[in-house]
PDB file of C-alpha atoms in Angstrom:
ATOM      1  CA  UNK A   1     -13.665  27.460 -40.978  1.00  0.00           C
ATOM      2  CA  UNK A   2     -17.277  29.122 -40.784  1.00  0.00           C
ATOM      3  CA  UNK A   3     -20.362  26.575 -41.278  1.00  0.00           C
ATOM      4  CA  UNK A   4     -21.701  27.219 -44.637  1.00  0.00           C
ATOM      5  CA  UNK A   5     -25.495  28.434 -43.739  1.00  0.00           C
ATOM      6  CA  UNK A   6     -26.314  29.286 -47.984  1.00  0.00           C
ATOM      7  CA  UNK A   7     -29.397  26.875 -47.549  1.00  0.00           C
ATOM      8  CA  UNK A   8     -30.768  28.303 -44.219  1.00  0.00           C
ATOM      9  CA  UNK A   9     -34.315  28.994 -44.184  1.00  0.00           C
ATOM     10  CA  UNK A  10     -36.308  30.484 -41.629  1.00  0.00           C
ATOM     11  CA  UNK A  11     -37.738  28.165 -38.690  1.00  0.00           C
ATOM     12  CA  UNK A  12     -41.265  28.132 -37.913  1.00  0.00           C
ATOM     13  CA  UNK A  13     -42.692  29.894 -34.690  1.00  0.00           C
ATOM     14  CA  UNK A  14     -42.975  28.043 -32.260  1.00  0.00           C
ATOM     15  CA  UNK A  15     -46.795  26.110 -32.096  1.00  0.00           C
ATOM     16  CA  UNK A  16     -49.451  27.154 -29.324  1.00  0.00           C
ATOM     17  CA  UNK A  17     -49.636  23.296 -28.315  1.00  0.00           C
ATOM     18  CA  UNK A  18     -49.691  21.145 -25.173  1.00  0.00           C
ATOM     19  CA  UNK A  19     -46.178  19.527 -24.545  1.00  0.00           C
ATOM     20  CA  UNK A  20     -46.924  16.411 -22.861  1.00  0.00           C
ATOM     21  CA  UNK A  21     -43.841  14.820 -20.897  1.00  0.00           C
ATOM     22  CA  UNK A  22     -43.570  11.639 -17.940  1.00  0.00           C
ATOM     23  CA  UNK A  23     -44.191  13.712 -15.542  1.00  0.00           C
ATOM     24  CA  UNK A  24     -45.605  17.350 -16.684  1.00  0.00           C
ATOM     25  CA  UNK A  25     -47.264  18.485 -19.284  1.00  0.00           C
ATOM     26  CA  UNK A  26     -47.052  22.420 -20.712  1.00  0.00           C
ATOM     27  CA  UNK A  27     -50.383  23.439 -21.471  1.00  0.00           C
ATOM     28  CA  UNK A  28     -50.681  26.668 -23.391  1.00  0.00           C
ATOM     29  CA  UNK A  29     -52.069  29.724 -20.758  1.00  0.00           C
ATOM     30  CA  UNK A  30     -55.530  29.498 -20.735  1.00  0.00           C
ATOM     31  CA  UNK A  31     -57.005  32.442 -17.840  1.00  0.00           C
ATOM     32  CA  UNK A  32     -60.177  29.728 -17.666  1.00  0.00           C
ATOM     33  CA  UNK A  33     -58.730  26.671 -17.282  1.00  0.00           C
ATOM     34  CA  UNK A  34     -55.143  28.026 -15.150  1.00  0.00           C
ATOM     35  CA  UNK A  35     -56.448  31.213 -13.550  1.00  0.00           C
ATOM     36  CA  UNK A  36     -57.086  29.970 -10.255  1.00  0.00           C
ATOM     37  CA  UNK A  37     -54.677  27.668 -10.051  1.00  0.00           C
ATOM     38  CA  UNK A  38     -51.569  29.580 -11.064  1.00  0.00           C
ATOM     39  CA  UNK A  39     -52.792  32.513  -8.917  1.00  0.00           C
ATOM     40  CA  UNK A  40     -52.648  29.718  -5.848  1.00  0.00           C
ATOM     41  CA  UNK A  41     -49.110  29.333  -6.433  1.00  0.00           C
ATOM     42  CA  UNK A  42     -48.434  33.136  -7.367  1.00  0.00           C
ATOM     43  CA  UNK A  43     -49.714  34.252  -4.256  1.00  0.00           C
ATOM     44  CA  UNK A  44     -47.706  31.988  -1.279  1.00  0.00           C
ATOM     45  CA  UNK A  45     -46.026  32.835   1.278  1.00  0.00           C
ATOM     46  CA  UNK A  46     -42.720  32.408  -0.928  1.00  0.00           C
ATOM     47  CA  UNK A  47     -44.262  34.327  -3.813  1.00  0.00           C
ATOM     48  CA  UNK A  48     -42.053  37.763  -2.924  1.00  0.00           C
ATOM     49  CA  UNK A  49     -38.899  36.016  -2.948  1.00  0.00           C
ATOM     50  CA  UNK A  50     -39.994  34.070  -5.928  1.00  0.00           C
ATOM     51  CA  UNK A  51     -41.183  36.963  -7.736  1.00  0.00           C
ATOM     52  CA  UNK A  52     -38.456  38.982  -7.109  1.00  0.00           C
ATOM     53  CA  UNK A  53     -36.102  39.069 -10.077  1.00  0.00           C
ATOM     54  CA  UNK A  54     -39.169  38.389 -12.533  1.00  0.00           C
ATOM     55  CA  UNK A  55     -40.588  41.542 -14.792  1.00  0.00           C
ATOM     56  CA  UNK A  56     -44.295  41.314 -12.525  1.00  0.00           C
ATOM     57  CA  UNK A  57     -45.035  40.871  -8.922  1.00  0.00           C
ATOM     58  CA  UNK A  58     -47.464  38.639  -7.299  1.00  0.00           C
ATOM     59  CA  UNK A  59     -50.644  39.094  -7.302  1.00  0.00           C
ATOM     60  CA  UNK A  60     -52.535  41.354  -5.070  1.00  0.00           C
ATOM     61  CA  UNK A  61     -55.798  39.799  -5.178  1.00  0.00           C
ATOM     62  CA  UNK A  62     -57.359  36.938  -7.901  1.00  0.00           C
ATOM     63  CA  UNK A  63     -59.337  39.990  -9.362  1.00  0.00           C
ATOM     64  CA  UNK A  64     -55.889  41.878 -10.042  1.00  0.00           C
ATOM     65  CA  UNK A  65     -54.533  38.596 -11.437  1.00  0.00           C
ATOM     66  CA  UNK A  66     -56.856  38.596 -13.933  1.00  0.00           C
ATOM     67  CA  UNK A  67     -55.724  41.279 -16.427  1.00  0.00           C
ATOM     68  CA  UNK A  68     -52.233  39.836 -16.335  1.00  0.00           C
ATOM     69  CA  UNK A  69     -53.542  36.422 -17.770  1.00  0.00           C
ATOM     70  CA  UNK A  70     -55.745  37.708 -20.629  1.00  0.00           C
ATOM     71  CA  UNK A  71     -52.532  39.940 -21.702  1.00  0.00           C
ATOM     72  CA  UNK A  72     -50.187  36.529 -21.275  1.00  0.00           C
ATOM     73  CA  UNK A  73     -52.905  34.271 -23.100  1.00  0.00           C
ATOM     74  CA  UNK A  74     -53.124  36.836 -25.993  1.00  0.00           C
ATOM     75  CA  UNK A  75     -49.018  37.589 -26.501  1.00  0.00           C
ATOM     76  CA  UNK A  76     -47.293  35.145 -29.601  1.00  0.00           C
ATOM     77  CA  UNK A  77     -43.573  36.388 -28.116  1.00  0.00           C
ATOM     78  CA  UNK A  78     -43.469  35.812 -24.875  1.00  0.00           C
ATOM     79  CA  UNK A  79     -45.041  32.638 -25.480  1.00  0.00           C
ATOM     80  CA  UNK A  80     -46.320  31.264 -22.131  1.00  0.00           C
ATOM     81  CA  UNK A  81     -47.198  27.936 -21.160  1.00  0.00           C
ATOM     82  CA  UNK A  82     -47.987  26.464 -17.508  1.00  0.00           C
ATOM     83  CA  UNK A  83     -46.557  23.849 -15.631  1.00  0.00           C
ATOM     84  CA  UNK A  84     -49.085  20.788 -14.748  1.00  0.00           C
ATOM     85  CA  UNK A  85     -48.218  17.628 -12.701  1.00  0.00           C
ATOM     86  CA  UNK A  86     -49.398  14.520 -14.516  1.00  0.00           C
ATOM     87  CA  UNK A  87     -50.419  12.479 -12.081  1.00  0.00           C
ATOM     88  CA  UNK A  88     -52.708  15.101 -10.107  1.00  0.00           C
ATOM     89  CA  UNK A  89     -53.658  17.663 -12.517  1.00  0.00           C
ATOM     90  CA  UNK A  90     -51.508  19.865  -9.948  1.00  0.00           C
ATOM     91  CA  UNK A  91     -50.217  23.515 -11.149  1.00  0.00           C
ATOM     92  CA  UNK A  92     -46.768  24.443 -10.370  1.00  0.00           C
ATOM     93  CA  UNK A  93     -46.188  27.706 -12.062  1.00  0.00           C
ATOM     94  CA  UNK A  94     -45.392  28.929 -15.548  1.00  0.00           C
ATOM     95  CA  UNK A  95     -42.691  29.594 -18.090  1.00  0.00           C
ATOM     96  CA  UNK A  96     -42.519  31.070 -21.800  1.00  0.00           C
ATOM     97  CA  UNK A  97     -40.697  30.456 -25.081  1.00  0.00           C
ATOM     98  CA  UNK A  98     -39.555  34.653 -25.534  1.00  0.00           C
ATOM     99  CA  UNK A  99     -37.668  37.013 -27.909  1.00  0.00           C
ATOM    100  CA  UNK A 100     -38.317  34.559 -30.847  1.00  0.00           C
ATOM    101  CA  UNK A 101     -36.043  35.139 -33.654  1.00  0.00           C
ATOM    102  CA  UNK A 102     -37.488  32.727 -36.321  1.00  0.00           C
ATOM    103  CA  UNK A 103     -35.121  34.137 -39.327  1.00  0.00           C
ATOM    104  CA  UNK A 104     -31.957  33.607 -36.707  1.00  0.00           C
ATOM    105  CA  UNK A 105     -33.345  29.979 -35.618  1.00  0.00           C
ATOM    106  CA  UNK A 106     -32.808  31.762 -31.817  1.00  0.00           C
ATOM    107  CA  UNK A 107     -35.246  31.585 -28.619  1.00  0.00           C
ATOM    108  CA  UNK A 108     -35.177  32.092 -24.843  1.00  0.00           C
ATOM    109  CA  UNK A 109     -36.793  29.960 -22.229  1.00  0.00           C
ATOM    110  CA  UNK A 110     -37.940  32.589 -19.491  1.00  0.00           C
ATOM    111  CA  UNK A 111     -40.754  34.385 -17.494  1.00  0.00           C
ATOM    112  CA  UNK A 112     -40.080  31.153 -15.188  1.00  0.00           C
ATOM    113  CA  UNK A 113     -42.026  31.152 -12.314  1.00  0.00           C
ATOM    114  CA  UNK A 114     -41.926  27.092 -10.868  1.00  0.00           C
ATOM    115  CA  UNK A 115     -43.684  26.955  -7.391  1.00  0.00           C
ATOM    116  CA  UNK A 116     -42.345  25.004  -4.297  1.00  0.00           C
ATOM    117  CA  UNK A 117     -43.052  21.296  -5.033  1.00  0.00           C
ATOM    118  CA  UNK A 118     -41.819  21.708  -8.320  1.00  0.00           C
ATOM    119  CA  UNK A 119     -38.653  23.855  -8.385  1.00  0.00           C
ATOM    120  CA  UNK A 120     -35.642  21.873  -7.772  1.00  0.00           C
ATOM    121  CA  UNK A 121     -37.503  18.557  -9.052  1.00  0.00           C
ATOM    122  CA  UNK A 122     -38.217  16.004 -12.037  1.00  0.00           C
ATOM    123  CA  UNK A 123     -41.253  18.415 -12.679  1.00  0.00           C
ATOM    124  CA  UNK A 124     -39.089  21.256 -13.528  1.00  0.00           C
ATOM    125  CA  UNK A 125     -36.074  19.840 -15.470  1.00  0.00           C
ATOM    126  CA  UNK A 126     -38.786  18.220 -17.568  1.00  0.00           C
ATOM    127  CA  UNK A 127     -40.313  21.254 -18.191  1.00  0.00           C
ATOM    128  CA  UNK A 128     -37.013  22.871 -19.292  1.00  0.00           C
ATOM    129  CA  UNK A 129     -36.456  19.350 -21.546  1.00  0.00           C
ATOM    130  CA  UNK A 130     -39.623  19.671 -23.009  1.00  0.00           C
ATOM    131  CA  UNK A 131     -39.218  23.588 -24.318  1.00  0.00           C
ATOM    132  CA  UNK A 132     -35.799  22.486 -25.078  1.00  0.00           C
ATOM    133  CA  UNK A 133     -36.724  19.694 -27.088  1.00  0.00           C
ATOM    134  CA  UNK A 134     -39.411  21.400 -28.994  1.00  0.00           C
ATOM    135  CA  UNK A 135     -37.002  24.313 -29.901  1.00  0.00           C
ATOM    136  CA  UNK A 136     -34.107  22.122 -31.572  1.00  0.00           C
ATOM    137  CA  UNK A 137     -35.615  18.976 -32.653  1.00  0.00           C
ATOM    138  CA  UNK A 138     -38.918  19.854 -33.870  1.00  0.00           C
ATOM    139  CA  UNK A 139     -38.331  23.734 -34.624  1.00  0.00           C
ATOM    140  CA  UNK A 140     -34.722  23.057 -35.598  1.00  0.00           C
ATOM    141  CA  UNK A 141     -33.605  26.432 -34.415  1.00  0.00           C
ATOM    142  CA  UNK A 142     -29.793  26.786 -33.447  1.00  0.00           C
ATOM    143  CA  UNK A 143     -29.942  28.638 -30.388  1.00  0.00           C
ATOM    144  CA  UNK A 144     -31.529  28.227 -26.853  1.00  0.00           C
ATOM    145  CA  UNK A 145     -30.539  31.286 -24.004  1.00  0.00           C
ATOM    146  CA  UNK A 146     -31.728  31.814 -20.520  1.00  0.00           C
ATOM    147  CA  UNK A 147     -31.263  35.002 -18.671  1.00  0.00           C
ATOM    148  CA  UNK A 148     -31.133  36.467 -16.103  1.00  0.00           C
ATOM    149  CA  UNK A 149     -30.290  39.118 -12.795  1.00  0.00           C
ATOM    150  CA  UNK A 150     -26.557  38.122 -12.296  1.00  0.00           C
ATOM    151  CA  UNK A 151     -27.529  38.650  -8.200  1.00  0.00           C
ATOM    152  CA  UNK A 152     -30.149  36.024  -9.049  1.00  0.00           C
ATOM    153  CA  UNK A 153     -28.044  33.196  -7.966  1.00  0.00           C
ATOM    154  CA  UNK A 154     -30.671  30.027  -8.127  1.00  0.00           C
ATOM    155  CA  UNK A 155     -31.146  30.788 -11.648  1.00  0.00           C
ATOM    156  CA  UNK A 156     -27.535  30.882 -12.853  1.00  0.00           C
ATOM    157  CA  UNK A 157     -26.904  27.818 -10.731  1.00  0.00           C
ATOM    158  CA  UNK A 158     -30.116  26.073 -12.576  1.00  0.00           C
ATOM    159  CA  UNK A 159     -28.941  27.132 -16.141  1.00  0.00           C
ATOM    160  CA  UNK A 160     -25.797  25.793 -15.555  1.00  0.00           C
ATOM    161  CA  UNK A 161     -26.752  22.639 -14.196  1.00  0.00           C
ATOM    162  CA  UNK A 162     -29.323  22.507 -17.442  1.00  0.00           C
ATOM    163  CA  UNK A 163     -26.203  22.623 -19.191  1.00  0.00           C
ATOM    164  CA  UNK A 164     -25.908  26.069 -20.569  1.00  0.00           C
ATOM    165  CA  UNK A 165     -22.883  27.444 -21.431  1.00  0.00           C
ATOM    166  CA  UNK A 166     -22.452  31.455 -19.740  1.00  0.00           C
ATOM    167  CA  UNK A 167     -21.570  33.707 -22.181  1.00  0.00           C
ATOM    168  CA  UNK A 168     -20.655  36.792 -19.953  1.00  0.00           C
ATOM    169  CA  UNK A 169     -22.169  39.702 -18.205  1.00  0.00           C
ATOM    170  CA  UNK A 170     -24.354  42.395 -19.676  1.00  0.00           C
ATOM    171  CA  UNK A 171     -23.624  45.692 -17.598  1.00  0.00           C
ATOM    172  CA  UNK A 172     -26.365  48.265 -16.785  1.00  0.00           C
ATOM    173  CA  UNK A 173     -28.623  46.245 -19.417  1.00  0.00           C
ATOM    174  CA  UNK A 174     -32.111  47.116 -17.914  1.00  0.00           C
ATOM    175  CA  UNK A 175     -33.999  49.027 -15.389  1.00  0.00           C
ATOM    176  CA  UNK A 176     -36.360  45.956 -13.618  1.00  0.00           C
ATOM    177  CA  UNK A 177     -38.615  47.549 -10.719  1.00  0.00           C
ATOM    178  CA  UNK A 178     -36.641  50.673 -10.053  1.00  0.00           C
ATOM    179  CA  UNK A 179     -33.250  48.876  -9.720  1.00  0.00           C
ATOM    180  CA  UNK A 180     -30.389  48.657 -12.296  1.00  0.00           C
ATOM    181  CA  UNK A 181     -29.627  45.173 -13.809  1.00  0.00           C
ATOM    182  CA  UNK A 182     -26.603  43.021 -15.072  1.00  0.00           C
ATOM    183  CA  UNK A 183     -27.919  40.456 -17.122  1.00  0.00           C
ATOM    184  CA  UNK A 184     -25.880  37.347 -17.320  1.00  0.00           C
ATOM    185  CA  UNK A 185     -26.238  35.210 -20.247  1.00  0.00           C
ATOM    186  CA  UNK A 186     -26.132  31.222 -21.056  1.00  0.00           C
ATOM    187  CA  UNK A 187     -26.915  29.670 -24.288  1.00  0.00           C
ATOM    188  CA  UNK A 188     -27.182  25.829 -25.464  1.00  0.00           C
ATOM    189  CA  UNK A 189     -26.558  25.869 -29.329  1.00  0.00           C
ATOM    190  CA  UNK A 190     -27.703  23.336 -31.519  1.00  0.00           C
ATOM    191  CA  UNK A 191     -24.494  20.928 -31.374  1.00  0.00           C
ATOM    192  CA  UNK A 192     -24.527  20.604 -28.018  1.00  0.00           C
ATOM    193  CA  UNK A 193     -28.027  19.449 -27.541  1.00  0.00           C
ATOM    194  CA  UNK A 194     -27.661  15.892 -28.128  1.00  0.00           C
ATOM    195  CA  UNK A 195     -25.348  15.183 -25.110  1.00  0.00           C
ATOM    196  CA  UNK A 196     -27.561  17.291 -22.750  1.00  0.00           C
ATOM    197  CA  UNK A 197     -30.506  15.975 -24.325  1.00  0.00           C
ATOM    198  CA  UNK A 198     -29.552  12.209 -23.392  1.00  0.00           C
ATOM    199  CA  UNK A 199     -28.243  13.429 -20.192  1.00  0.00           C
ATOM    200  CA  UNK A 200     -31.907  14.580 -19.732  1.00  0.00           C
ATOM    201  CA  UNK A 201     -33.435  11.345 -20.566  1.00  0.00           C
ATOM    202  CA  UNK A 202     -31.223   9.146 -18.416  1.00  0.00           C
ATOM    203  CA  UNK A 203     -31.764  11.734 -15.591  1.00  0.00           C
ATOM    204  CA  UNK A 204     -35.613  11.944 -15.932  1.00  0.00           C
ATOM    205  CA  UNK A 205     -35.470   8.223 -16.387  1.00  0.00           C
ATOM    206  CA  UNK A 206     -37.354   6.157 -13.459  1.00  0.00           C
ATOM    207  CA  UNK A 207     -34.512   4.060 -13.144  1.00  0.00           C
ATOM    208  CA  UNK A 208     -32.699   7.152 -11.860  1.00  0.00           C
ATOM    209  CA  UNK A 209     -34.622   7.387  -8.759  1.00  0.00           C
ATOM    210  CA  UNK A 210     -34.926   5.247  -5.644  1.00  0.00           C
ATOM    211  CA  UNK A 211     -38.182   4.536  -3.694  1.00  0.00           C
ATOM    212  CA  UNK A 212     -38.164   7.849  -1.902  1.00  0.00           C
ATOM    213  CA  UNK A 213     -37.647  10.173  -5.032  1.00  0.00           C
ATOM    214  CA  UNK A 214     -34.121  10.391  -4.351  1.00  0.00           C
ATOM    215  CA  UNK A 215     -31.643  10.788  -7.741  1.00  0.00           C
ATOM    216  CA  UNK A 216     -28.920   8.296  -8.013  1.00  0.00           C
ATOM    217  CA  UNK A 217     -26.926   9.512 -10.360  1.00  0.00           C
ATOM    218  CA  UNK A 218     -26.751  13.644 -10.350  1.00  0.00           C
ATOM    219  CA  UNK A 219     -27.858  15.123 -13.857  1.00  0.00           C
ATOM    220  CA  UNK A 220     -23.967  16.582 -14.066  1.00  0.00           C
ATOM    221  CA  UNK A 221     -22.649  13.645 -13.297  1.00  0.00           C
ATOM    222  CA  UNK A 222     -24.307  11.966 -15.815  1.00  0.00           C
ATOM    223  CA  UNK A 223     -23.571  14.741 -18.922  1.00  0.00           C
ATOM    224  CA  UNK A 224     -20.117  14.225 -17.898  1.00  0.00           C
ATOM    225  CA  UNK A 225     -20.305  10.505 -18.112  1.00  0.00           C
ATOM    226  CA  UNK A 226     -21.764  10.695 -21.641  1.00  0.00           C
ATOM    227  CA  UNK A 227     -19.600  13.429 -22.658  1.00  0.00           C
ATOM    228  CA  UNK A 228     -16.435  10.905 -21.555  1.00  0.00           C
ATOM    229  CA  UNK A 229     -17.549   8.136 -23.877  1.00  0.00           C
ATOM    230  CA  UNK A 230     -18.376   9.754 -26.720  1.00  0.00           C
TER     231      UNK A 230
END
């Protein structure tokens, strides 16, 4: 039987705020306050590889970088937002809330761009969390989706491990930088957000980690566990 949706309203857009987490906080893209630091991490040695299944490229010079963050600052859809360590005011990259669909309660996390230090790390699955958690229990929208190349690897690895479900393979579905592009596509919908939102909490959790940073318990591992006894 179909869910009766007679009484849905339209969700609001999502707010232009600072999401503050334990260990990052996502400050709305300011080119004053996170120019120079997000063009640090744009323009590494890693940057090319980093860069290379994302819409832009890294920035030629912190003069060219500067017309690409007064166009981010300004755009409402892609909303963009940048990654900040908590405990050293450190910048690890950015990431936006895109193709908003307020009547539809629907959003995508993506323009994700987490530096080394912070990929693979508490930094960034709290930075997904916090997005996450804005999107369904604040905004109560009923869809989250990530995207992405289908030869980008790393990110369909991280989606899944986020806990998206993938939805299948759209063929030929752009041109990106002069070369053709499947898209593959994940979602989280709204019912399944509690169990990978407490896996998130007991993952991010400090009792999770041992002196050196290392996890205990794997962030799979522990959905599965919860998913078991409920």
């Amino acid at each position: 039987m179909s869910e009766d949706l007679s009484a849905w309203v339209a969700r609001p857009f999502p707010p232009r705020e600072t999401l503050v987490g334990r260990y990052v906080r996502l400050e709305p893209l300011d080119p004053d306050r996170h120019g120079d630091g997000l063009y640090a991490v744009s323009s590494t040695e890693e940057a090319a590889e980093r860069f290379r299944y994302l819409h832009d490229y890294p920035p030629r010079s912190r003069e060219d970088f500067q017309p690409w963050l007064e166009k981010a600052a300004r755009s409402q859809d892609p909303l963009f937002f940048v990654l900040v360590e908590k405990a050293t005011g450190r910048i690890g990259g950015r990431q936006a809330i895109m193709r908003i669909d307020t009547g539809s309660g629907v959003a995508e996390i993506g323009s994700i761009y987490w530096a080394t230090g912070f990929a693979r790390t508490r930094l960034a699955t709290e930075a997904f969390h916090l997005i996450a958690s804005l999107i369904f229990d604040r905004l109560g929208y009923r869809r989250l989706e990530w995207k992405c190349n289908d030869r980008n690897e790393p990110s369909k690895r991280a989606a899944l491990r986020f806990g998206f479900s993938y939805e299948g393979l759209f063929r030929q579905h752009m041109v990106v930088k002069g070369e053709n592009r499947d898209t593959a596509w994940f979602s989280i919908i709204d019912r399944e957000w509690p169990l990978i939102r407490a896996a998130n909490e007991a993952w991010l959790s400090e009792e999770n980690f041992d002196r050196e940073g290392q996890q205990r318990e794997s962030l799979q591992a522990i959905r599965s566990r919860l998913s078991e006894n409920e």
